[in-house]
Amino acid sequence: MTESPKTVLRRRPIRGTGVALTELGFGAAVIGNLYTATPEEVATEAVTAAWDGGLRYFDTAPHYGLGLSERRLGRGLRGRPRAECVVSSKVGRLLVANEHPTGRDDDIFEVPGDLRRVRDYSRDGVRRSIEDTLARTGLDRLDVVYVHDPDEYWPQAADEAMPALAELRDAGVVGAIGAGMNSTAMLTRFLRETAADVVMLAGRYTLLDQSGLDDVLPAATELGKSVVAVGVFNSGLLARAEPAAGAAYDYAPAPPALLDRARRIAAVCGRHATTLPAAAIAFPLAHPAVVNVTLGMRTAGEVRTNLDHYARDVPVGVWEELRSEGLLRPDAPTAGHRPVRAGGRPSNPRR
């Protein structure tokens, strides 16, 4: 039997840097026991499946499971060629001993509460956070560092954290710097007013929410900077070919109007012999400023499923019909997605 051709993940550069990301990335929040516990061996198998599937961009943060995500990702990458992969983590939350542990994390991770998070976007806090992350992961360096969720901390994040990161980047300690959150307005400020190379945009450039087109994406394009799109399934509503009642949208039950909209988009995809999750991944990658889509993946099965979604053709007709049905903004860039096969070239590249 002839083996089916393997999908090759393209790499896209973070503009103005020497860092290039595979178009699909591994989001390690879920292996930090997001919402529910994940056994150690299952987390390791997920990282292994991602590597074997060709993913070479891995994202984590101290916040994810009070360091558990970083430790597990580091173990999963141990022994693999470091030069082949790009690893990002985040600063802004230091982990310190919890003087009054409750037995469980007081956030959304199923981990013991022996540590607690302290917001710190100071210069010293940035350096300490990176040192702690390197200790937890066992890595020799981080390729990308984001300021994490600085919503109420703009002055310190802009005036202290970003200059500290810029010094590390300019010294060659890290490859690229930026910020990650779901506020498009503040991410736009990071692009325009700080030394950020890239921003991680959460849930605001998807098939259901294209508000990133109002500010952050045009700013990135204008300034020659880059965007990593995360949350493209909007917490689950776009993760299945047929959106089900009770599906989540932005970490809460999806309102009926959005559930209906997702089902209408899914029906269009079905008429063109593709799927809703495949379109949800392909859509942001058609924008010239977007260099990567990173998905949370808990198990090896989820990794393989998402690779299948990425590899699936999304014909131009999908976007044309979505636009004609009023389900896609007229100013959203689109292109047919034809996956690259080993030994071949795309017949209809995204851009």
Short mmCIF file of C-alpha atoms in Angstrom, two decimals:
data_model
loop_
_atom_site.label_atom_id
_atom_site.label_comp_id
_atom_site.label_asym_id
_atom_site.label_seq_id
_atom_site.Cartn_x
_atom_site.Cartn_y
_atom_site.Cartn_z
CA MET A 1 0.00 0.00 0.00
CA THR A 2 1.31 3.43 -0.93
CA GLU A 3 1.65 5.75 2.03
CA SER A 4 -0.43 8.91 1.71
CA PRO A 5 1.65 12.07 1.20
CA LYS A 6 2.51 13.91 4.39
CA THR A 7 1.47 17.51 4.89
CA VAL A 8 4.42 19.88 5.22
CA LEU A 9 3.98 22.84 7.54
CA ARG A 10 5.25 26.03 5.98
CA ARG A 11 7.25 28.46 8.10
CA ARG A 12 6.55 32.18 8.16
CA PRO A 13 9.01 34.72 9.57
CA ILE A 14 8.21 37.15 12.34
CA ARG A 15 9.04 40.24 10.36
CA GLY A 16 12.22 42.06 11.20
CA THR A 17 13.59 39.14 13.22
CA GLY A 18 15.42 35.89 12.57
CA VAL A 19 12.55 33.85 14.02
CA ALA A 20 10.25 31.80 11.76
CA LEU A 21 7.20 29.86 12.96
CA THR A 22 5.46 26.88 11.44
CA GLU A 23 1.99 27.98 10.37
CA LEU A 24 0.44 25.69 12.99
CA GLY A 25 1.63 25.89 16.59
CA PHE A 26 1.22 23.81 19.76
CA GLY A 27 -0.49 25.68 22.58
CA ALA A 28 0.59 24.13 25.86
CA ALA A 29 -1.99 25.67 28.22
CA VAL A 30 -4.13 22.55 28.21
CA ILE A 31 -1.27 20.24 29.22
CA GLY A 32 -1.00 22.52 32.25
CA ASN A 33 -4.31 20.98 33.38
CA LEU A 34 -6.58 23.68 32.02
CA TYR A 35 -10.02 22.93 33.51
CA THR A 36 -9.24 19.25 34.00
CA ALA A 37 -6.27 17.07 34.93
CA THR A 38 -4.20 15.53 32.15
CA PRO A 39 -1.99 12.55 33.00
CA GLU A 40 1.74 13.07 32.57
CA GLU A 41 2.07 10.41 29.90
CA VAL A 42 -0.81 11.88 27.89
CA ALA A 43 0.84 15.31 27.91
CA THR A 44 4.15 13.81 26.79
CA GLU A 45 2.45 11.90 23.99
CA ALA A 46 0.81 15.13 22.80
CA VAL A 47 4.15 16.94 22.54
CA THR A 48 5.66 13.93 20.78
CA ALA A 49 2.79 13.78 18.29
CA ALA A 50 3.20 17.50 17.60
CA TRP A 51 6.89 17.07 16.89
CA ASP A 52 6.35 13.98 14.76
CA GLY A 53 3.62 15.82 12.84
CA GLY A 54 6.00 18.62 11.92
CA LEU A 55 4.95 21.34 14.39
CA ARG A 56 7.97 23.36 15.44
CA TYR A 57 6.37 26.24 17.34
CA PHE A 58 5.45 25.63 20.98
CA ASP A 59 3.88 28.22 23.28
CA THR A 60 3.60 28.13 27.07
CA ALA A 61 3.49 30.47 30.11
CA PRO A 62 4.09 30.42 33.87
CA HIS A 63 0.36 31.10 34.33
CA TYR A 64 -0.58 27.77 32.76
CA GLY A 65 -0.94 25.35 35.63
CA LEU A 66 1.37 27.31 37.94
CA GLY A 67 4.38 26.23 35.91
CA LEU A 68 3.15 22.71 35.10
CA SER A 69 2.79 23.51 31.40
CA GLU A 70 6.36 24.78 31.21
CA ARG A 71 7.74 21.74 33.01
CA ARG A 72 5.82 19.31 30.83
CA LEU A 73 6.72 21.08 27.61
CA GLY A 74 10.38 21.10 28.58
CA ARG A 75 10.32 17.37 29.29
CA GLY A 76 8.52 16.70 26.01
CA LEU A 77 11.15 18.60 24.02
CA ARG A 78 14.13 17.19 25.87
CA GLY A 79 16.64 15.56 23.56
CA ARG A 80 15.16 17.08 20.41
CA PRO A 81 17.23 19.36 18.16
CA ARG A 82 16.88 22.77 19.80
CA ALA A 83 17.72 24.67 16.63
CA GLU A 84 14.73 23.15 14.85
CA CYS A 85 12.01 24.52 17.11
CA VAL A 86 10.75 27.86 18.36
CA VAL A 87 9.58 28.11 21.96
CA SER A 88 7.73 31.08 23.44
CA SER A 89 6.72 31.87 26.98
CA LYS A 90 5.42 34.92 28.76
CA VAL A 91 6.21 37.41 31.50
CA GLY A 92 4.01 39.38 33.87
CA ARG A 93 3.05 36.72 36.39
CA LEU A 94 5.68 35.57 38.86
CA LEU A 95 5.07 32.34 40.78
CA VAL A 96 5.73 32.54 44.52
CA ALA A 97 4.99 30.34 47.50
CA ASN A 98 1.36 30.45 48.60
CA GLU A 99 1.33 31.22 52.33
CA HIS A 100 -2.29 30.07 52.58
CA PRO A 101 -2.69 27.14 50.18
CA THR A 102 -6.22 25.86 49.64
CA GLY A 103 -5.28 22.56 48.04
CA ARG A 104 -6.18 23.70 44.52
CA ASP A 105 -5.24 26.57 42.23
CA ASP A 106 -7.61 29.51 42.66
CA ASP A 107 -7.71 29.99 38.87
CA ILE A 108 -8.89 27.66 36.08
CA PHE A 109 -6.17 25.01 36.33
CA GLU A 110 -6.57 21.67 38.06
CA VAL A 111 -3.32 21.80 40.02
CA PRO A 112 -2.34 22.07 43.69
CA GLY A 113 -2.47 25.57 45.09
CA ASP A 114 0.97 25.56 46.71
CA LEU A 115 2.00 28.51 44.52
CA ARG A 116 0.29 31.77 43.68
CA ARG A 117 0.65 34.34 40.92
CA VAL A 118 1.99 37.84 41.53
CA ARG A 119 1.57 40.39 38.75
CA ASP A 120 4.91 42.01 38.02
CA TYR A 121 5.76 43.82 34.78
CA SER A 122 8.87 45.49 36.15
CA ARG A 123 12.34 45.19 34.61
CA ASP A 124 13.47 42.93 37.46
CA GLY A 125 10.25 40.94 37.24
CA VAL A 126 10.81 40.28 33.54
CA ARG A 127 14.32 38.96 34.08
CA ARG A 128 13.29 36.85 37.05
CA SER A 129 10.35 35.42 35.13
CA ILE A 130 12.53 34.37 32.21
CA GLU A 131 15.11 32.81 34.53
CA ASP A 132 12.36 30.85 36.31
CA THR A 133 10.90 29.69 32.99
CA LEU A 134 14.29 28.46 31.80
CA ALA A 135 14.71 26.55 35.06
CA ARG A 136 11.27 24.94 34.75
CA THR A 137 11.63 24.02 31.08
CA GLY A 138 15.28 23.06 31.20
CA LEU A 139 15.83 25.05 28.00
CA ASP A 140 18.86 27.18 27.28
CA ARG A 141 16.87 30.07 25.84
CA LEU A 142 13.45 31.34 24.78
CA ASP A 143 12.95 32.33 21.17
CA VAL A 144 9.90 34.56 21.70
CA VAL A 145 8.74 36.29 24.89
CA TYR A 146 5.34 37.94 25.25
CA VAL A 147 4.08 40.31 27.93
CA HIS A 148 1.08 38.36 29.21
CA ASP A 149 -2.38 39.88 29.74
CA PRO A 150 -1.24 43.39 30.72
CA ASP A 151 -4.80 44.76 30.61
CA GLU A 152 -4.68 46.89 33.78
CA TYR A 153 -0.91 47.26 33.75
CA TRP A 154 -0.22 49.26 30.60
CA PRO A 155 2.14 51.87 32.15
CA GLN A 156 4.47 49.33 33.73
CA ALA A 157 4.21 46.89 30.83
CA ALA A 158 5.02 49.57 28.25
CA ASP A 159 7.58 51.55 30.24
CA GLU A 160 9.43 48.71 32.01
CA ALA A 161 8.63 45.25 30.64
CA MET A 162 8.97 46.05 26.95
CA PRO A 163 12.25 48.02 27.26
CA ALA A 164 13.67 45.16 29.35
CA LEU A 165 12.65 42.65 26.67
CA ALA A 166 14.04 44.89 23.94
CA GLU A 167 17.42 44.91 25.70
CA LEU A 168 17.40 41.11 25.81
CA ARG A 169 16.40 40.90 22.15
CA ASP A 170 19.03 43.39 21.06
CA ALA A 171 21.64 41.45 23.02
CA GLY A 172 20.63 38.24 21.22
CA VAL A 173 19.25 36.58 24.37
CA VAL A 174 15.76 36.23 22.83
CA GLY A 175 14.78 36.36 19.18
CA ALA A 176 11.50 38.30 19.19
CA ILE A 177 9.31 40.12 21.70
CA GLY A 178 5.73 41.25 21.98
CA ALA A 179 2.49 40.99 23.95
CA GLY A 180 -0.40 38.58 24.15
CA MET A 181 -4.02 39.24 25.14
CA ASN A 182 -7.52 39.59 23.65
CA SER A 183 -7.73 43.39 23.66
CA THR A 184 -7.15 44.55 20.10
CA ALA A 185 -6.86 48.19 21.18
CA MET A 186 -4.04 47.55 23.61
CA LEU A 187 -2.22 45.21 21.25
CA THR A 188 -2.37 47.99 18.68
CA ARG A 189 -0.71 50.30 21.19
CA PHE A 190 2.03 47.73 21.75
CA LEU A 191 2.69 47.62 18.02
CA ARG A 192 2.63 51.39 17.59
CA GLU A 193 4.22 52.59 20.83
CA THR A 194 6.71 49.92 21.90
CA ALA A 195 9.50 47.78 20.47
CA ALA A 196 7.17 44.78 19.96
CA ASP A 197 7.89 42.58 16.93
CA VAL A 198 4.79 40.40 17.24
CA VAL A 199 1.53 40.22 19.15
CA MET A 200 -0.50 37.16 20.12
CA LEU A 201 -4.14 37.97 19.37
CA ALA A 202 -6.59 35.81 21.30
CA GLY A 203 -10.05 35.16 19.84
CA ARG A 204 -10.38 38.41 17.92
CA TYR A 205 -9.64 37.26 14.40
CA THR A 206 -11.87 34.27 13.80
CA LEU A 207 -14.78 33.27 11.63
CA LEU A 208 -17.07 34.60 14.37
CA ASP A 209 -15.15 37.69 15.53
CA GLN A 210 -13.18 39.71 12.98
CA SER A 211 -12.75 42.80 15.16
CA GLY A 212 -8.98 42.57 14.77
CA LEU A 213 -9.50 44.07 11.32
CA ASP A 214 -10.45 47.37 12.95
CA ASP A 215 -7.07 48.15 14.47
CA VAL A 216 -4.40 45.58 15.32
CA LEU A 217 -4.14 43.83 11.95
CA PRO A 218 -3.93 47.05 9.90
CA ALA A 219 -1.32 48.35 12.35
CA ALA A 220 0.79 45.21 11.99
CA THR A 221 0.57 45.44 8.21
CA GLU A 222 1.45 49.13 8.17
CA LEU A 223 4.41 48.75 10.53
CA GLY A 224 5.79 45.54 9.06
CA LYS A 225 5.13 43.59 12.25
CA SER A 226 3.48 40.22 12.83
CA VAL A 227 0.49 38.58 14.50
CA VAL A 228 0.07 35.10 15.99
CA ALA A 229 -3.61 34.14 16.03
CA VAL A 230 -4.85 32.03 18.95
CA GLY A 231 -8.32 31.11 20.14
CA VAL A 232 -9.42 30.65 16.52
CA PHE A 233 -12.03 28.08 17.60
CA ASN A 234 -13.47 30.67 20.05
CA SER A 235 -13.19 28.24 22.99
CA GLY A 236 -14.78 25.35 21.10
CA LEU A 237 -17.72 26.62 19.08
CA LEU A 238 -15.75 26.29 15.83
CA ALA A 239 -13.86 23.13 16.79
CA ARG A 240 -16.32 20.61 15.34
CA ALA A 241 -17.77 20.11 11.89
CA GLU A 242 -21.26 20.38 13.39
CA PRO A 243 -21.51 22.90 16.27
CA ALA A 244 -23.50 21.35 19.08
CA ALA A 245 -25.87 22.91 21.58
CA GLY A 246 -23.96 23.73 24.75
CA ALA A 247 -20.70 24.47 22.91
CA ALA A 248 -18.55 27.15 24.49
CA TYR A 249 -17.82 30.58 23.07
CA ASP A 250 -15.14 32.64 24.81
CA TYR A 251 -15.21 30.35 27.87
CA ALA A 252 -18.99 30.53 28.35
CA PRO A 253 -22.00 28.78 26.78
CA ALA A 254 -22.48 30.13 23.26
CA PRO A 255 -25.44 32.49 22.85
CA PRO A 256 -28.13 31.11 20.49
CA ALA A 257 -27.41 33.72 17.82
CA LEU A 258 -23.73 32.77 17.67
CA LEU A 259 -24.55 29.06 17.67
CA ASP A 260 -26.85 29.65 14.71
CA ARG A 261 -24.16 31.68 12.93
CA ALA A 262 -21.59 28.92 13.46
CA ARG A 263 -24.02 26.35 12.06
CA ARG A 264 -24.61 28.51 8.99
CA ILE A 265 -20.85 28.75 8.41
CA ALA A 266 -20.55 24.98 8.89
CA ALA A 267 -23.27 24.42 6.28
CA VAL A 268 -21.36 26.54 3.75
CA CYS A 269 -18.21 24.54 4.44
CA GLY A 270 -20.10 21.30 3.93
CA ARG A 271 -21.42 22.43 0.58
CA HIS A 272 -17.83 22.91 -0.54
CA ALA A 273 -16.58 19.56 0.77
CA THR A 274 -14.56 21.00 3.62
CA THR A 275 -15.17 21.46 7.35
CA LEU A 276 -15.74 24.26 9.85
CA PRO A 277 -12.51 23.60 11.83
CA ALA A 278 -10.46 23.53 8.62
CA ALA A 279 -11.90 26.89 7.58
CA ALA A 280 -11.38 28.29 11.10
CA ILE A 281 -7.67 27.52 10.85
CA ALA A 282 -7.23 28.63 7.23
CA PHE A 283 -9.11 31.91 7.61
CA PRO A 284 -6.65 33.90 9.78
CA LEU A 285 -3.67 32.55 7.84
CA ALA A 286 -4.94 34.34 4.73
CA HIS A 287 -4.18 37.71 6.33
CA PRO A 288 -0.71 38.98 5.34
CA ALA A 289 0.18 40.00 8.91
CA VAL A 290 -0.67 36.60 10.46
CA VAL A 291 2.30 34.26 10.67
CA ASN A 292 0.86 31.43 12.75
CA VAL A 293 -2.26 29.87 14.23
CA THR A 294 -1.62 28.19 17.58
CA LEU A 295 -4.12 25.69 18.97
CA GLY A 296 -4.40 24.19 22.43
CA MET A 297 -3.79 20.43 22.21
CA ARG A 298 -4.18 18.08 25.15
CA THR A 299 -3.69 14.64 23.57
CA ALA A 300 -1.91 13.02 20.65
CA GLY A 301 -5.32 12.43 19.09
CA GLU A 302 -6.13 16.15 19.22
CA VAL A 303 -2.79 16.93 17.59
CA ARG A 304 -3.46 14.54 14.72
CA THR A 305 -7.00 15.86 14.30
CA ASN A 306 -5.77 19.45 14.09
CA LEU A 307 -3.09 18.48 11.60
CA ASP A 308 -5.83 16.92 9.49
CA HIS A 309 -7.86 20.13 9.73
CA TYR A 310 -4.83 22.18 8.69
CA ALA A 311 -4.15 19.86 5.74
CA ARG A 312 -7.69 19.95 4.40
CA ASP A 313 -8.44 21.97 1.28
CA VAL A 314 -10.58 25.07 1.80
CA PRO A 315 -11.76 26.19 -1.66
CA VAL A 316 -12.08 29.84 -2.62
CA GLY A 317 -15.81 29.24 -3.02
CA VAL A 318 -16.18 28.92 0.75
CA TRP A 319 -15.11 32.52 1.28
CA GLU A 320 -17.16 33.78 -1.63
CA GLU A 321 -20.33 32.19 -0.27
CA LEU A 322 -19.65 33.30 3.31
CA ARG A 323 -19.24 36.84 2.07
CA SER A 324 -22.40 36.71 -0.02
CA GLU A 325 -24.32 35.36 2.99
CA GLY A 326 -23.08 38.21 5.18
CA LEU A 327 -21.07 35.80 7.35
CA LEU A 328 -17.69 37.30 6.54
CA ARG A 329 -16.58 40.91 6.50
CA PRO A 330 -15.95 42.34 3.02
CA ASP A 331 -12.50 43.57 4.06
CA ALA A 332 -11.27 40.19 5.35
CA PRO A 333 -8.47 38.82 3.14
CA THR A 334 -9.15 35.29 1.93
CA ALA A 335 -7.56 32.70 -0.33
CA GLY A 336 -8.07 29.05 -1.11
CA HIS A 337 -5.99 26.76 1.08
CA ARG A 338 -4.23 23.88 -0.64
CA PRO A 339 -1.87 22.04 1.72
CA VAL A 340 1.73 21.45 0.73
CA ARG A 341 2.54 17.81 0.20
CA ALA A 342 5.94 16.28 0.75
CA GLY A 343 7.91 16.60 -2.45
CA GLY A 344 5.40 18.98 -3.97
CA ARG A 345 4.24 22.56 -4.05
CA PRO A 346 0.89 24.12 -3.20
CA SER A 347 -1.38 24.43 -6.21
CA ASN A 348 -3.21 27.34 -4.62
CA PRO A 349 -1.12 28.97 -1.89
CA ARG A 350 -2.76 30.99 0.85
CA ARG A 351 -0.94 34.13 -0.15
#
